Amino acid sequence: MARRTRPTLVRAYAPIVVAAAILALVPLRYHDSRTMMGVVITGVLFAAYAIGFNVIFGSTGQLFLCVGALAGLGGYTSGILTDRTGAPIVLSMLAGTAMATVVGALLSWIAVSRSLGVIFTGIVTLAFSLAFQNLLLGRRDLTGGETGLTIDAGDDTVLGDQVWPYYLFLALVVIYLVVYRALQRSRMGWAFRALRDDEIAAELAGVDVKRYRVIAGAVGAAMIGFAGALYANTEGFISPSTFAFGNVDVRVIVMLAFGGIGSLLGPVVGAAAFTILDEWLVSFNEYYLIIYGAIIVALFLFLPGGVVPTLQSLTKRRRRPARGTVAARDA
Amino acid sequence: MKAVILDGIVLGLQFGLLGVGLTLVYGLAGVLNLAYGQIAVLGAIVVALRMDAGMPAFFAALVGLAVAGVIGLLLDQTLMRPVYRRRGEPRVLLGLLLMLGVAFIIDGVLEWRYPIESLSLRIGGDPVEIIGVRMRTGSLLASAIALATGAVLAVFFRYAVAGKAIRSVIQDEEGARLCGVNPARARSLVFLLSGVLAALVAVTRSMTGPVTVTAGIDFTTLALIVAVVGGLGSVTGAFLAGLVLGIVNTVSAFYIGTYVTTIILLAAAAVTIVLRPTGLLGAGRT
């Protein structure tokens, strides 16, 4: 595989280019509608969250039920710093990202060193999520409690616009996808796959399972934290419900599971599908939740592996017999 | 201090009862029932509607429990079928996602049809004095029901044939099958039981405060935490964890107060899991 670097390199990164090109066209249709731009920005933001979650859960099987809390850590740290001390946005965003990274690595380290299973990691991180939510509601002096926090940093810059933030988030998603793919193709990617397939075998083969899990936890948390910080500064307003478990984690899990856990474009496909679905369902008003629930049930009953892996295996199956027949004819 | 501890025990018994229904389903079927709280609320709303129609509280409660039990059974018979065909992580994930969908559907139905309905059972009678602390009858009745249910479950799982069969499936499904236990029937029984228990929690909770249509998610998260701290699959563990967390909750609420109480409760849960990764009385299966 390493001999023909260029074709594999193109094949590895081409999906990202295609996805970016398609997503870049979205504002052409919605640029004059403030509400619709808000909707698609949230969609891209969730794609970014889902990629971060995919690094943690998809690559190393750690069920982090604190995506919202990590994003909130990034968002609130950055927002409070900008608001209180007048620190430059870039600096405050880096501080927020650093906070999320440290907490993510710490949670991951706890889970790994106590060898907690999927469910137990889930519950510990869920406890962290709920505690963080209570902290946001409790420390009114810092966070503004339920009423939220207004950050007036972006109004007079390009961030006050509607179309620019979209491209900012799109760039973020592209960077995250490139990082994800680069991770997959590096030594670390081999380690991730090995430890996901069979943890004990990987450990015996000399893969430092603990180290790679903590790294994945830190990298994913950094992605989520930075996305949260960027959102806080472009939107200019955050409240505890912006980062609530029910509003972020549940959606991210559903999106990723729909798109395909552990696949490159799964998070983006899932985020796009559920953003469209959400918009479509708004017109149903009171039936909204019922239809939403029914669609989730139906999707996972018939597509349990996710869209992207299902499509991949379909195309692969079509390719393989073709090769087989050629070989048979040659013989 | 005595009063605080007693209040903690009252709350803890409720927590324990809440955890039991969830822990059994996970231990037996490997399904994390994220619709658990919604089933509880649905049961409570059925009770409230029956009472609005003039039915005496006791019979209304029976109807509510029955409806919730039947919903549990229906889920087992229909939606959970494809889940049972899987093993390991895909099973946990699919069960979790399907139940999440069910939770949305139940929430949606309730919020659409009965947005302002809520259940609060007022238990009359004067406060009763226990070791020098005056306790409300509502809290006492709720605790008595929780204790009685715990005792019945303990006896059932220790002595009844069906109870032993269920425990054998929790310990070793293959082994149980070889001994002639039908895991599918054990699962159906546990799903039924879990639905009834969920509604029972909602009914006893309504004796100390109203249970509203939107309470489902709070029930579910609390049940999850109690079940995991107690050790998934362990009935005694769930009650033990409930008591510990209940007492931690009221003591910290009394001495510290405000939002820190919840954070201490959650931290206590997290620390227990980290110190004993299988839960207080868990069998060690994750």
Short mmCIF file of C-alpha atoms in Angstrom, two decimals, chain A residues 197-318:
data_model
loop_
_atom_site.label_atom_id
_atom_site.label_comp_id
_atom_site.label_asym_id
_atom_site.label_seq_id
_atom_site.Cartn_x
_atom_site.Cartn_y
_atom_site.Cartn_z
CA ASP A 197 -11.17 -5.35 17.30
CA ASP A 198 -9.64 -7.18 20.21
CA GLU A 199 -8.28 -5.31 23.18
CA ILE A 200 -6.38 -8.20 24.72
CA ALA A 201 -4.81 -9.26 21.44
CA ALA A 202 -3.74 -5.66 20.81
CA GLU A 203 -2.21 -5.42 24.27
CA LEU A 204 -0.32 -8.68 23.69
CA ALA A 205 0.91 -7.43 20.32
CA GLY A 206 2.55 -4.52 22.11
CA VAL A 207 -0.05 -1.80 21.57
CA ASP A 208 -0.13 0.56 24.55
CA VAL A 209 -3.93 0.45 24.81
CA LYS A 210 -4.13 2.85 27.75
CA ARG A 211 -1.97 5.50 26.14
CA TYR A 212 -3.90 5.45 22.86
CA ARG A 213 -7.27 5.64 24.63
CA VAL A 214 -6.19 8.68 26.64
CA ILE A 215 -4.80 10.34 23.50
CA ALA A 216 -8.09 9.72 21.68
CA GLY A 217 -9.99 11.13 24.67
CA ALA A 218 -7.83 14.26 24.67
CA VAL A 219 -7.96 14.82 20.89
CA GLY A 220 -11.73 14.29 20.68
CA ALA A 221 -12.36 16.51 23.70
CA ALA A 222 -10.17 19.23 22.18
CA MET A 223 -12.23 19.11 18.96
CA ILE A 224 -15.50 19.32 20.89
CA GLY A 225 -14.24 22.03 23.24
CA PHE A 226 -12.93 24.20 20.42
CA ALA A 227 -16.18 23.85 18.47
CA GLY A 228 -18.10 24.91 21.60
CA ALA A 229 -15.82 27.91 22.11
CA LEU A 230 -16.16 28.97 18.49
CA TYR A 231 -19.93 28.68 18.70
CA ALA A 232 -20.04 30.79 21.87
CA ASN A 233 -18.11 33.57 20.15
CA THR A 234 -19.92 33.54 16.82
CA GLU A 235 -23.41 33.18 18.29
CA GLY A 236 -22.69 35.71 21.04
CA PHE A 237 -25.07 34.00 23.45
CA ILE A 238 -24.89 30.75 25.36
CA SER A 239 -27.08 29.24 28.07
CA PRO A 240 -27.02 25.94 29.95
CA SER A 241 -29.57 24.51 27.53
CA THR A 242 -27.16 25.21 24.62
CA PHE A 243 -24.99 22.45 26.06
CA ALA A 244 -27.59 20.31 27.87
CA PHE A 245 -27.30 16.55 27.72
CA GLY A 246 -30.70 16.14 26.09
CA ASN A 247 -29.95 18.80 23.47
CA VAL A 248 -26.41 17.82 22.53
CA ASP A 249 -25.39 14.30 23.55
CA VAL A 250 -28.61 12.54 22.59
CA ARG A 251 -28.54 14.20 19.17
CA VAL A 252 -24.84 13.54 18.59
CA ILE A 253 -25.22 9.84 19.44
CA VAL A 254 -28.24 9.48 17.16
CA MET A 255 -26.45 11.31 14.33
CA LEU A 256 -23.27 9.29 14.60
CA ALA A 257 -25.09 5.96 14.96
CA PHE A 258 -27.17 6.84 11.91
CA GLY A 259 -24.20 7.96 9.79
CA GLY A 260 -22.00 5.09 10.88
CA ILE A 261 -19.81 4.78 13.96
CA GLY A 262 -16.13 4.75 13.14
CA SER A 263 -16.55 5.90 9.54
CA LEU A 264 -15.00 9.07 8.15
CA LEU A 265 -18.09 10.76 6.75
CA GLY A 266 -20.62 9.14 9.10
CA PRO A 267 -20.76 12.15 11.45
CA VAL A 268 -21.30 14.57 8.56
CA VAL A 269 -23.95 12.43 6.86
CA GLY A 270 -25.75 11.93 10.19
CA ALA A 271 -25.63 15.64 11.09
CA ALA A 272 -26.93 16.61 7.64
CA ALA A 273 -29.73 14.02 7.72
CA PHE A 274 -30.98 14.99 11.16
CA THR A 275 -30.71 18.73 10.47
CA ILE A 276 -32.93 18.26 7.40
CA LEU A 277 -35.25 15.97 9.36
CA ASP A 278 -35.55 18.50 12.18
CA GLU A 279 -36.48 21.29 9.80
CA TRP A 280 -38.96 19.08 8.02
CA LEU A 281 -40.58 17.98 11.27
CA VAL A 282 -41.04 21.49 12.67
CA SER A 283 -44.18 21.83 10.57
CA PHE A 284 -45.73 18.92 12.44
CA ASN A 285 -45.79 20.85 15.72
CA GLU A 286 -47.35 18.63 18.35
CA TYR A 287 -46.61 15.37 16.58
CA TYR A 288 -42.95 16.36 16.29
CA LEU A 289 -41.61 14.13 19.08
CA ILE A 290 -43.75 11.15 18.10
CA ILE A 291 -42.60 11.19 14.48
CA TYR A 292 -39.01 11.87 15.53
CA GLY A 293 -39.08 8.86 17.85
CA ALA A 294 -40.74 6.64 15.27
CA ILE A 295 -38.13 7.60 12.66
CA ILE A 296 -35.29 6.82 15.08
CA VAL A 297 -36.81 3.41 15.83
CA ALA A 298 -37.37 2.63 12.15
CA LEU A 299 -33.89 3.78 11.11
CA PHE A 300 -32.09 1.69 13.65
CA LEU A 301 -34.27 -1.35 13.02
CA PHE A 302 -33.48 -1.37 9.32
CA LEU A 303 -30.04 0.27 9.24
CA PRO A 304 -28.34 -0.82 12.45
CA GLY A 305 -24.81 -0.38 11.05
CA GLY A 306 -25.27 3.19 9.85
CA VAL A 307 -25.61 4.66 6.37
CA VAL A 308 -21.96 5.07 5.36
CA PRO A 309 -20.73 1.55 6.27
CA THR A 310 -23.85 0.03 4.67
CA LEU A 311 -23.22 1.89 1.42
CA GLN A 312 -19.53 0.97 1.52
CA SER A 313 -20.24 -2.71 1.94
CA LEU A 314 -22.79 -2.53 -0.88
CA THR A 315 -20.29 -1.01 -3.32
CA LYS A 316 -17.56 -3.36 -2.18
CA ARG A 317 -19.78 -6.36 -2.74
CA ARG A 318 -20.48 -5.15 -6.23
#
